[in-house]
Coordinates of C-alpha atoms and ligand atoms in Angstrom, one line a residue:
M5 CA -18.2 -2.0 28.3
E6 CA -21.8 -2.4 28.4
T7 CA -22.4 -5.5 26.6
T8 CA -20.2 -7.6 23.7
T9 CA -22.6 -8.7 22.4
H10 CA -21.6 -10.0 19.3
S11 CA -24.7 -10.4 16.4
G12 CA -24.9 -7.1 14.4
A13 CA -28.2 -6.1 15.2
E14 CA -27.9 -6.2 19.1
A15 CA -24.6 -5.2 19.3
T16 CA -23.8 -1.9 21.3
S17 CA -21.1 0.3 22.5
H18 CA -19.7 1.8 25.0
S19 CA -21.9 4.2 25.6
G20 CA -24.8 1.9 24.4
A21 CA -26.0 3.0 21.0
A22 CA -26.9 -0.7 18.3
S23 CA -25.1 -0.9 15.7
T24 CA -26.2 -1.4 12.5
L25 CA -24.5 -3.4 10.2
P26 CA -25.8 -4.3 7.5
P27 CA -28.2 -8.2 7.5
R28 CA -25.6 -10.5 5.8
I29 CA -23.2 -9.0 8.4
T30 CA -24.7 -12.1 10.9
K31 CA -22.9 -13.2 14.4
T32 CA -22.5 -16.6 12.7
L33 CA -20.3 -14.5 9.9
I34 CA -18.6 -12.8 12.6
D35 CA -16.7 -16.1 14.6
R36 CA -16.3 -18.3 11.6
L37 CA -13.7 -15.2 9.6
T38 CA -12.4 -14.7 13.1
G39 CA -11.5 -18.8 13.2
L40 CA -10.0 -18.6 10.8
I41 CA -6.2 -16.5 12.9
T42 CA -3.9 -18.8 14.8
A43 CA -4.3 -17.8 18.5
G44 CA -4.8 -19.4 21.7
A45 CA -2.9 -22.7 20.3
A46 CA 0.5 -22.0 21.8
G47 CA 1.6 -19.7 24.5
E48 CA 0.2 -17.1 26.9
K49 CA -3.0 -16.4 25.7
R50 CA -3.8 -12.9 25.9
E51 CA -7.0 -10.6 26.0
P52 CA -9.5 -10.9 22.7
Y53 CA -9.4 -7.3 21.0
D54 CA -13.3 -5.5 20.1
M55 CA -13.7 -5.0 17.1
I56 CA -15.9 -2.2 17.6
E57 CA -18.4 -0.7 14.6
V58 CA -16.9 3.1 13.5
Y59 CA -20.0 4.2 12.5
T60 CA -21.9 4.1 16.0
G61 CA -19.2 2.8 19.0
A62 CA -21.1 -0.2 19.0
V63 CA -18.7 -3.8 19.5
V64 CA -19.8 -5.5 17.7
G65 CA -17.0 -8.7 18.2
E66 CA -14.2 -10.3 19.9
L67 CA -10.8 -10.8 17.6
P68 CA -8.3 -13.9 19.3
Q69 CA -5.1 -12.0 19.5
S70 CA -1.6 -13.9 18.3
S71 CA 0.9 -14.6 20.9
P72 CA 4.9 -14.5 19.2
E73 CA 4.5 -19.1 19.7
D74 CA 0.7 -18.9 17.6
V75 CA 2.8 -16.7 15.4
A76 CA 5.9 -19.5 15.3
A77 CA 3.7 -21.6 14.7
A78 CA 1.8 -20.1 12.2
A79 CA 4.3 -19.8 10.3
D80 CA 6.1 -22.7 10.0
K81 CA 2.5 -24.3 8.4
A82 CA 2.6 -21.5 5.4
R83 CA 6.8 -22.9 5.0
A84 CA 5.9 -26.7 5.3
A85 CA 2.7 -25.4 2.2
Q86 CA 4.9 -23.8 0.8
R87 CA 8.0 -26.9 -0.4
E88 CA 4.6 -28.3 -2.6
W89 CA 3.3 -25.3 -3.3
A90 CA 6.3 -23.5 -5.0
N91 CA 6.7 -26.8 -7.1
W92 CA 3.4 -26.6 -8.6
P93 CA 3.8 -24.7 -12.2
V94 CA 3.2 -20.9 -12.2
K95 CA 0.6 -22.0 -14.9
R96 CA -1.8 -23.2 -12.0
R97 CA -0.9 -21.4 -9.1
L98 CA -2.4 -18.7 -12.0
Q99 CA -5.3 -21.6 -12.4
V100 CA -6.1 -20.7 -8.9
F101 CA -6.2 -16.5 -9.5
E102 CA -8.4 -17.4 -12.4
K103 CA -11.0 -18.3 -9.9
A104 CA -10.3 -16.3 -7.4
H105 CA -10.7 -12.9 -9.5
E106 CA -14.6 -13.6 -10.0
L107 CA -15.1 -14.3 -6.8
I108 CA -13.9 -11.4 -4.7
L109 CA -16.0 -9.6 -7.9
S110 CA -18.9 -11.5 -7.1
E111 CA -18.5 -11.3 -3.3
L112 CA -18.1 -7.5 -3.6
D113 CA -20.9 -6.3 -1.8
T114 CA -19.8 -8.3 2.1
I115 CA -17.2 -7.7 1.3
A116 CA -17.8 -3.7 0.9
D117 CA -19.9 -4.5 4.1
L118 CA -16.6 -5.5 6.4
I119 CA -14.7 -2.7 5.0
Q120 CA -16.6 0.1 6.4
I121 CA -17.6 -1.5 9.7
G122 CA -14.0 -1.0 10.7
C123 CA -13.2 1.7 8.7
G124 CA -16.2 3.8 8.7
K125 CA -15.3 5.2 4.7
T126 CA -18.3 5.6 2.0
R127 CA -19.9 2.9 -0.1
R128 CA -18.4 4.0 -3.1
M129 CA -15.0 3.7 -1.6
A130 CA -15.4 0.8 0.0
I131 CA -16.7 -0.7 -3.0
E132 CA -13.6 0.8 -5.5
E133 CA -11.0 -0.5 -2.7
S134 CA -12.8 -3.7 -3.1
C135 CA -11.6 -3.9 -6.7
D136 CA -8.4 -3.4 -5.7
P137 CA -7.2 -7.7 -5.6
V138 CA -8.9 -8.0 -9.2
M139 CA -7.0 -5.4 -10.9
V140 CA -3.8 -6.9 -9.1
I141 CA -5.0 -10.6 -10.4
S142 CA -5.4 -9.4 -14.4
H143 CA -2.2 -7.7 -14.4
Y144 CA 0.1 -11.0 -12.7
L145 CA -2.1 -13.3 -15.5
K146 CA -1.2 -11.5 -17.9
H147 CA 2.2 -11.3 -17.1
A148 CA 3.4 -13.4 -13.9
E149 CA 4.2 -16.0 -16.6
R150 CA 6.7 -13.8 -18.7
I151 CA 8.2 -12.4 -15.3
L152 CA 8.6 -15.6 -13.9
K153 CA 10.3 -17.5 -16.3
P154 CA 14.1 -17.7 -16.3
I155 CA 16.2 -15.9 -18.6
R156 CA 18.8 -18.5 -20.6
R157 CA 21.7 -15.6 -20.8
G158 CA 25.0 -15.5 -22.6
G159 CA 27.9 -16.7 -20.7
A160 CA 31.5 -15.8 -20.2
M161 CA 33.2 -17.2 -23.6
P162 CA 29.8 -17.1 -26.3
I163 CA 29.0 -20.7 -27.1
I164 CA 31.1 -22.5 -25.0
S165 CA 29.5 -20.9 -22.0
T166 CA 26.1 -19.7 -20.7
S167 CA 24.1 -18.6 -17.6
T168 CA 20.0 -18.9 -16.7
E169 CA 18.8 -16.3 -14.4
Q170 CA 16.1 -18.0 -12.7
H171 CA 13.5 -16.1 -9.7
R172 CA 12.9 -18.5 -7.2
P173 CA 10.4 -17.7 -4.4
K174 CA 11.7 -16.5 -1.2
G175 CA 10.0 -18.3 2.1
V176 CA 7.3 -17.2 3.7
V177 CA 6.6 -13.4 3.4
A178 CA 4.8 -11.7 6.2
V179 CA 2.9 -9.3 4.5
I180 CA 2.0 -6.3 7.3
A181 CA -1.3 -3.8 7.0
P182 CA -2.5 -0.7 8.1
W183 CA -6.0 0.2 8.9
N184 CA -7.0 2.4 6.0
F185 CA -7.0 -0.4 2.9
P186 CA -7.4 -2.7 4.5
F187 CA -8.0 -5.2 2.3
A188 CA -6.9 -3.5 -0.9
I189 CA -3.1 -4.5 1.4
S190 CA -3.3 -6.9 2.6
I191 CA -5.0 -9.2 -0.4
S192 CA -3.5 -7.5 -3.0
D193 CA 0.2 -7.2 -1.5
S194 CA -0.3 -11.0 -1.1
I195 CA -1.6 -11.3 -4.5
P196 CA 2.1 -11.5 -6.1
A197 CA 4.0 -13.7 -3.6
L198 CA 1.9 -15.9 -3.5
I199 CA 1.8 -16.4 -7.5
A200 CA 5.3 -15.9 -6.6
G201 CA 5.7 -19.3 -4.8
N202 CA 5.3 -18.5 -1.8
G203 CA 3.6 -18.8 1.7
V204 CA 2.4 -16.0 3.2
V205 CA 1.5 -14.4 6.8
I206 CA -0.5 -11.4 7.0
K207 CA -0.3 -9.5 9.8
P208 CA -4.2 -7.1 10.0
D209 CA -4.9 -4.3 11.6
N210 CA -6.7 -5.2 15.1
K211 CA -9.4 -2.7 13.9
T212 CA -9.6 -3.9 10.3
A213 CA -9.0 -7.4 10.4
L214 CA -12.3 -9.0 9.2
C215 CA -12.2 -8.1 5.4
T216 CA -8.6 -9.4 5.2
L217 CA -10.1 -13.2 7.4
Y218 CA -12.5 -12.8 4.3
G219 CA -10.5 -11.9 1.6
V220 CA -8.4 -14.7 3.2
E221 CA -11.3 -17.0 3.2
L222 CA -12.3 -16.5 -1.0
L223 CA -8.9 -16.7 -1.7
R224 CA -9.2 -20.9 0.0
K225 CA -12.3 -21.6 -1.8
A226 CA -11.1 -20.4 -4.8
G227 CA -8.1 -23.8 -4.5
L228 CA -4.8 -21.9 -2.7
P229 CA -3.7 -24.5 -0.7
R230 CA -4.3 -24.3 3.4
D231 CA -2.3 -23.6 4.9
L232 CA 0.3 -21.6 2.1
I233 CA -1.4 -18.0 4.0
Q234 CA -2.4 -17.7 7.6
V235 CA -3.7 -14.3 9.9
V236 CA -2.4 -13.8 12.9
C237 CA -4.0 -11.0 14.7
G238 CA -2.0 -9.1 17.3
T239 CA -0.6 -5.9 18.8
G240 CA 2.4 -5.0 16.0
P241 CA 5.5 -4.6 19.5
D242 CA 3.4 -7.5 20.3
V243 CA 3.8 -10.2 17.4
G244 CA 5.6 -7.6 14.7
P245 CA 9.4 -9.6 15.8
T246 CA 7.7 -13.4 16.2
L247 CA 6.7 -12.5 12.3
I248 CA 9.7 -10.8 11.3
D249 CA 12.3 -13.5 12.7
H250 CA 10.0 -15.8 11.2
S251 CA 10.3 -14.8 7.8
D252 CA 12.1 -13.6 4.3
F253 CA 10.7 -11.1 3.2
V254 CA 8.2 -8.7 4.9
M255 CA 5.8 -6.6 2.4
F256 CA 5.4 -3.3 5.1
T257 CA 2.6 -1.3 4.9
G258 CA 1.9 2.1 7.5
S259 CA 4.2 5.1 9.0
T260 CA 7.5 5.6 8.8
A261 CA 8.3 5.3 11.9
T262 CA 7.4 2.0 12.0
G263 CA 8.7 1.1 9.1
R264 CA 12.9 2.0 10.4
T265 CA 11.5 -0.4 13.3
I266 CA 10.7 -3.8 10.9
G267 CA 13.3 -2.4 8.5
E268 CA 16.0 -2.1 11.8
R269 CA 14.8 -6.4 12.6
A270 CA 15.0 -7.6 8.8
G271 CA 18.3 -5.4 8.7
R272 CA 19.6 -8.0 11.6
N273 CA 18.4 -11.0 9.8
L274 CA 20.3 -10.0 6.4
I275 CA 16.2 -9.9 4.4
S276 CA 14.7 -7.7 2.6
C277 CA 11.6 -5.5 3.4
S278 CA 9.7 -3.8 0.7
L279 CA 8.3 -0.2 3.3
E280 CA 5.0 2.0 1.4
L281 CA 5.1 4.8 4.2
G282 CA 3.9 8.2 4.8
G283 CA 3.4 11.5 3.1
K284 CA 3.1 14.7 3.0
N285 CA 2.0 15.1 -0.7
P286 CA 1.9 18.9 -2.3
M287 CA 0.2 19.8 -5.8
I288 CA 0.9 22.6 -7.7
V289 CA -1.7 24.2 -10.3
L290 CA 0.2 26.3 -12.5
E291 CA -1.7 29.6 -14.3
D292 CA -3.0 27.9 -17.6
A293 CA -4.6 25.1 -16.1
N294 CA -8.3 24.6 -16.6
L295 CA -9.7 25.0 -13.2
D296 CA -13.1 22.7 -13.7
E297 CA -11.2 20.2 -13.2
V298 CA -9.0 21.1 -10.7
I299 CA -11.4 21.5 -7.9
P300 CA -13.3 18.2 -8.8
G301 CA -9.9 16.6 -8.8
A302 CA -8.3 18.1 -6.1
I303 CA -11.1 17.9 -3.6
F304 CA -10.9 13.6 -4.5
A305 CA -6.6 14.0 -4.3
V306 CA -7.1 15.6 -0.8
Y307 CA -10.3 14.1 0.5
G308 CA -11.4 10.4 -0.8
N309 CA -10.8 8.1 1.6
S310 CA -11.6 10.7 3.9
G311 CA -7.8 12.5 3.7
Q312 CA -6.8 8.5 5.0
A313 CA -5.3 7.4 1.8
C314 CA -1.3 7.8 2.2
M315 CA -1.4 9.2 -1.6
H316 CA -3.5 11.9 -0.7
I317 CA -3.2 15.6 -0.7
E318 CA -2.3 17.8 2.3
R319 CA -0.5 20.6 0.5
I320 CA -2.1 23.0 -2.7
Y321 CA 0.1 25.2 -4.4
V322 CA -1.6 27.4 -6.6
H323 CA -0.6 30.3 -8.5
D324 CA -1.2 34.0 -7.7
R325 CA -3.0 34.4 -11.1
I326 CA -6.0 31.8 -10.3
H327 CA -5.4 31.2 -6.3
D328 CA -8.9 33.4 -4.9
E329 CA -10.6 32.0 -8.0
F330 CA -9.3 28.8 -6.6
V331 CA -10.0 28.8 -2.9
R332 CA -13.7 30.6 -3.4
R333 CA -14.1 27.5 -5.5
F334 CA -12.4 25.3 -3.0
V335 CA -14.1 26.0 0.3
A336 CA -17.0 25.4 -1.3
A337 CA -16.7 21.7 -2.6
A338 CA -14.9 21.8 0.1
A339 CA -18.6 22.6 2.4
E340 CA -20.4 21.1 -0.1
L341 CA -18.2 18.0 0.6
G342 CA -18.9 18.0 4.1
S343 CA -22.7 18.5 3.7
K344 CA -22.9 15.0 1.8
A345 CA -21.7 13.3 4.9
G346 CA -22.8 9.9 6.3
A347 CA -23.1 6.8 8.4
S348 CA -24.0 4.3 6.6
Y349 CA -23.5 1.3 4.7
T350 CA -25.2 2.5 1.2
A351 CA -23.9 4.8 -1.8
D352 CA -25.1 7.8 -0.8
P353 CA -22.5 9.4 1.4
E354 CA -20.5 11.2 -0.6
F355 CA -18.1 11.2 2.7
G356 CA -17.4 9.1 5.1
S357 CA -16.5 8.8 9.0
L358 CA -12.5 8.6 9.7
V359 CA -11.2 5.1 11.7
S360 CA -11.3 6.0 15.5
V361 CA -12.3 8.5 18.0
D362 CA -8.5 8.5 18.8
H363 CA -7.6 9.4 14.4
M364 CA -9.9 11.8 15.0
R365 CA -8.8 13.3 18.1
R366 CA -5.1 13.2 16.0
V367 CA -6.5 15.4 12.9
A368 CA -8.6 17.8 15.5
A369 CA -4.7 18.4 17.5
H370 CA -3.2 19.9 14.0
V371 CA -6.1 22.3 13.2
D372 CA -5.8 23.7 16.5
D373 CA -2.5 23.4 16.8
A374 CA -2.3 24.9 13.1
V375 CA -4.9 27.4 14.4
A376 CA -3.7 28.6 17.6
K377 CA -0.5 29.2 16.0
G378 CA -1.9 31.7 13.3
A379 CA -3.4 29.7 10.5
T380 CA -6.8 30.6 9.5
V381 CA -9.9 28.0 9.1
L382 CA -12.0 28.8 5.5
T383 CA -14.0 25.8 5.7
G384 CA -14.9 23.0 8.0
G385 CA -13.0 22.4 11.1
K386 CA -14.6 20.6 13.3
A387 CA -15.8 16.9 14.6
R388 CA -19.0 15.7 13.8
P389 CA -20.1 13.8 17.2
D390 CA -24.2 14.2 15.0
I391 CA -23.4 12.1 13.0
G392 CA -20.8 9.9 14.3
P393 CA -18.1 9.2 16.9
A394 CA -15.1 9.8 14.5
F395 CA -16.1 12.1 12.0
Y396 CA -14.2 15.8 11.0
E397 CA -15.3 17.9 8.4
P398 CA -13.5 18.9 5.6
T399 CA -11.3 21.6 6.5
V400 CA -8.9 24.1 4.1
L401 CA -6.4 26.4 5.8
T402 CA -4.4 29.2 4.9
G403 CA -1.6 30.8 6.7
V404 CA 0.1 27.7 7.5
T405 CA 4.1 28.3 8.9
P406 CA 6.8 26.2 9.3
E407 CA 6.3 26.1 13.5
M408 CA 2.3 24.3 13.5
E409 CA 2.9 21.0 12.9
H410 CA 0.8 20.5 9.8
A411 CA 3.1 22.0 7.9
T412 CA 5.5 19.3 8.3
V413 CA 3.9 16.2 10.0
E414 CA 1.6 14.5 8.0
T415 CA -2.1 14.6 9.3
F416 CA -3.9 11.6 7.7
G417 CA -7.1 13.1 7.7
P418 CA -9.2 15.4 5.9
V419 CA -7.2 18.7 6.5
V420 CA -5.4 20.6 4.4
T421 CA -3.1 24.3 3.6
V422 CA -3.8 26.5 0.8
Y423 CA -0.4 28.2 -0.4
R424 CA 0.0 31.0 -1.9
Y425 CA 3.4 31.5 -5.1
T426 CA 4.4 33.7 -8.3
D427 CA 7.1 32.1 -9.2
E428 CA 7.0 27.9 -10.3
N429 CA 10.6 27.5 -8.6
E430 CA 9.7 28.1 -5.8
A431 CA 6.4 26.3 -5.8
V432 CA 8.6 23.7 -7.7
R433 CA 11.5 24.1 -3.9
Q434 CA 8.5 24.4 -1.4
A435 CA 6.5 20.7 -2.7
N436 CA 9.9 19.5 -2.4
A437 CA 10.8 20.7 0.6
T438 CA 10.2 17.6 3.4
T439 CA 11.5 14.8 4.0
Y440 CA 8.5 12.4 1.8
G441 CA 8.6 11.8 -0.6
L442 CA 5.6 9.2 -1.5
N443 CA 3.6 12.0 -4.6
A444 CA 3.1 14.6 -6.2
S445 CA 0.7 16.2 -8.7
V446 CA 0.4 18.7 -11.3
W447 CA -2.0 20.7 -13.6
S448 CA -1.5 22.6 -16.3
T449 CA -3.5 22.8 -19.9
D450 CA -0.2 22.4 -20.7
L451 CA 0.7 18.5 -20.6
A452 CA 4.6 19.8 -21.9
R453 CA 5.2 21.7 -19.2
A454 CA 3.5 20.2 -16.8
E455 CA 5.9 16.8 -17.6
K456 CA 9.0 18.8 -17.8
L457 CA 7.9 20.0 -14.3
A458 CA 7.4 17.0 -12.7
D459 CA 10.6 15.7 -13.7
R460 CA 11.0 17.9 -10.7
L461 CA 9.3 16.5 -7.7
E462 CA 11.1 14.9 -5.5
A463 CA 8.4 11.6 -5.7
G464 CA 8.2 7.9 -5.9
N465 CA 4.5 8.8 -8.1
V466 CA 4.3 11.8 -9.9
N467 CA 0.8 12.9 -11.0
V468 CA -0.6 14.9 -13.8
N469 CA -3.6 17.0 -14.4
D470 CA -4.4 13.5 -11.5
G471 CA -4.0 13.4 -8.0
F472 CA -3.2 9.5 -7.2
V473 CA -5.0 7.4 -9.6
A474 CA -3.6 8.2 -12.0
T475 CA 0.1 6.1 -11.0
Y476 CA -1.5 3.8 -8.3
S477 CA -3.8 2.5 -10.6
A478 CA -1.5 1.5 -13.2
K479 CA -0.7 -2.2 -12.1
M480 CA 2.3 -2.6 -14.8
T481 CA 4.4 0.5 -13.5
P482 CA 6.2 -0.3 -10.3
S483 CA 5.1 1.9 -7.2
G484 CA 6.7 3.5 -4.1
G485 CA 8.2 6.2 -1.9
V486 CA 11.5 7.4 -2.0
K487 CA 13.1 9.7 1.0
Q488 CA 11.5 8.3 4.3
S489 CA 8.6 7.5 2.2
G490 CA 9.9 4.6 1.2
V491 CA 12.0 1.7 -0.3
G492 CA 11.2 -0.1 -2.3
T493 CA 8.2 -0.3 -4.8
R494 CA 4.9 -2.3 -5.7
H495 CA 3.2 -3.6 -9.2
G496 CA 4.5 -3.9 -11.7
D497 CA 7.8 -6.8 -13.0
A498 CA 9.9 -5.3 -9.9
G499 CA 6.6 -6.5 -7.7
L500 CA 6.4 -9.9 -8.3
L501 CA 10.3 -10.1 -8.6
K502 CA 10.9 -8.0 -5.1
Y503 CA 9.5 -11.9 -3.7
T504 CA 11.8 -13.8 -6.1
D505 CA 15.4 -14.4 -4.6
T506 CA 18.7 -14.3 -8.2
V507 CA 19.9 -17.0 -8.6
N508 CA 22.8 -17.4 -11.9
V509 CA 23.2 -21.2 -12.5
G510 CA 26.5 -20.7 -14.6
V511 CA 27.0 -23.7 -17.0
Q512 CA 30.9 -24.8 -18.6
K513 CA 31.1 -26.7 -21.8
K514 CA 34.5 -27.1 -21.7
Q515 CA 37.0 -25.8 -19.3
V516 CA 38.6 -23.2 -21.7
L517 CA 38.6 -20.1 -18.1
S518 CA 41.1 -21.1 -16.2
A519 CA 45.0 -21.7 -17.2
R520 CA 46.5 -24.9 -18.6
A521 CA 48.8 -26.7 -17.0
G522 CA 52.3 -25.4 -17.5
M523 CA 50.9 -22.5 -20.0
P524 CA 53.6 -20.5 -19.1
F525 CA 52.0 -16.8 -17.1
E526 CA 53.6 -13.6 -20.0
K527 CA 51.2 -16.5 -22.5
Q528 CA 48.2 -17.0 -20.8
L529 CA 48.2 -13.0 -19.9
K530 CA 48.7 -12.6 -23.6
S531 CA 46.1 -14.8 -24.9
T532 CA 43.5 -12.9 -22.2
L533 CA 44.5 -9.4 -23.4
L534 CA 43.7 -10.7 -26.7
T535 CA 40.5 -12.7 -26.2
L536 CA 39.2 -9.0 -23.9
R537 CA 40.4 -6.6 -26.9
L538 CA 39.1 -8.8 -29.8
S539 CA 36.4 -9.5 -27.3
R540 CA 35.5 -5.5 -27.1
R541 CA 36.1 -4.5 -30.5
L542 CA 34.2 -7.5 -32.1
R543 CA 30.8 -6.1 -29.3
I544 CA 31.0 -10.5 -28.4
R545 CA 30.4 -8.3 -24.8
Ligands
NAD622 P1 1.3 1.6 11.3 O1 3.1 2.0 10.6 O2 1.2 2.4 13.1 O3 0.9 0.0 11.7 C1 0.5 0.0 10.2 C2 0.6 -2.2 10.5 O4 2.2 -1.8 11.8 C3 -0.9 -2.2 11.7 O5 -1.0 -3.2 11.4 C4 0.3 -1.8 12.9 O6 -0.6 -3.5 13.9 C5 2.0 -2.3 12.7 N1 3.1 -2.8 13.7 C6 3.1 -0.9 14.4 N2 4.0 -1.4 15.4 C7 4.9 -3.1 14.3 C8 6.3 -3.7 15.1 N3 6.9 -3.1 16.4 N4 6.6 -4.4 14.3 C9 5.1 -4.9 12.9 N5 4.6 -4.4 12.9 C10 4.2 -3.2 13.8 O7 0.3 3.3 10.4 P2 -1.5 3.2 10.5 O8 -1.5 4.2 11.3 O9 -1.9 1.6 10.4 O10 -1.1 3.3 8.6 C11 -1.2 4.6 8.4 C12 0.5 5.4 8.2 O11 0.2 4.3 6.9 C13 0.1 6.4 7.0 O12 1.3 6.8 7.9 C14 -0.1 6.2 5.8 O13 0.5 7.0 5.1 C15 0.7 4.8 5.9 N6 0.3 4.4 4.5 C16 0.9 3.6 3.1 C17 0.8 3.0 1.9 C18 1.8 3.6 1.3 O14 1.1 2.4 0.2 N7 3.2 3.9 1.0 C19 -0.3 3.2 2.5 C20 -1.6 3.3 3.3 C21 -0.6 3.4 4.3

């Protein structure tokens, strides 16, 4: 490393390239944000992590790393603050988010800058990502009071007994987030946890922590008690176990492999967790689909966020009758998208970088493995160091067979395989032939037919005439993965209730359920059977 200078214009890369940070992103801002991390106060000191601007490879600052002791201290602080926060009426808690909604919208540009520095995604995608927490806030501002309100239900005996379903906050929620939508996931998953009355400790990915820290600063500005939300940084295996051990619930988003490790630890501690994991998502294009809509839809579904979206499409099954035309037009559109790639904080580029050189090499390795085993590259298939160190072209493959890695393993990059089918049942069988079950997409001009086919797809999200936005942006409906793609859901009523313990408070106005002293058992049994039969007949219980 040649330098670790922290200010935008002065920073240089490992290879000496200067950074291109926008003027808003100053050394003062970066230092202020990294100062929010709980790190360096307790336990053995960790070496800071060099944060990289993906577009240039320049080091833009040092990210303090938390020790396990720091993590424990952060959780303790959040827990202490949570006790008071839980006593705030929901309406008062929501006032904080009313302010946060506007604050985030008014700071979209800085948020997008910070997302782009760590991810290298396009401006358009960074702005879209920044709006996600706003949509989540808006949804829960409207529905949280209804969802969290205690529900009084009848008890076992009408009139004499009642039972009330209460939803109490769990305590401290660990939010462990990946790098691909670092702002949206870390902040949007924290919002319902906080609204439900919990404290939160976020662990972002080191590569993309700055935008999360800015989001936390905005939430505090909106009135969130300072200690209620904490950020710890470090490598997963170093800080993860302590974080889980000090939490009452884990909200994890990331790979299936890490999700398994998190789930094991949470299980051992007998706390619940929500795991949003990887996918190998299929799209089926029926013979009556309108290609004028399918082509742009599929381009976004495959290459949006440069293919680094958990719900993005990596397999497309196209009916034989339109297969050749689909391929011709899709390949041309992918090549055109590639020609609009750029490393810029402006809205001009339509295709961005991958998150790191390491990840780009992993994506390239999947393509190289497929080609070595006989697949054909119809477009793309090359890195683009002339644009930036981690750029890789939008790529279309055919002739992919099961022994190739890309056939079954999540590539998580701008790579898709097109398959031809003639029998719809065979297309469904192939689409479902995966251990994953996160997202699937069906295209047809006959909506009833498409919806019928959607019912047969094994995925937690199924989109008709769309890639993934139709399901992901519907914040009123729970969204999650099935099979190896996850446990639990986010959004909707379930996405708030998961952060609570359900408590049943039963009230008995008069003791009639237990046996009366001295009553012979035969008589007692007779009366019980009569009560059960009458309850059924009169439909009382
Ligand atoms: P990852 O599993 O490597 O890391 C995710 C987070 O977990 C990071 O913050 C990482 O530091 C942390 N981590 C790693 N090991 C840990 C441990 N032992 N204990 C605690 N934390 C640990 O995933 P990634 O590469 O950052 O993200 C890409 C993956 O995420 C892809 O598989 C993608 O499909 C998936 N993803 C899923 C969703 C969804 O909603 N289903 C959304 C986005 C990304």
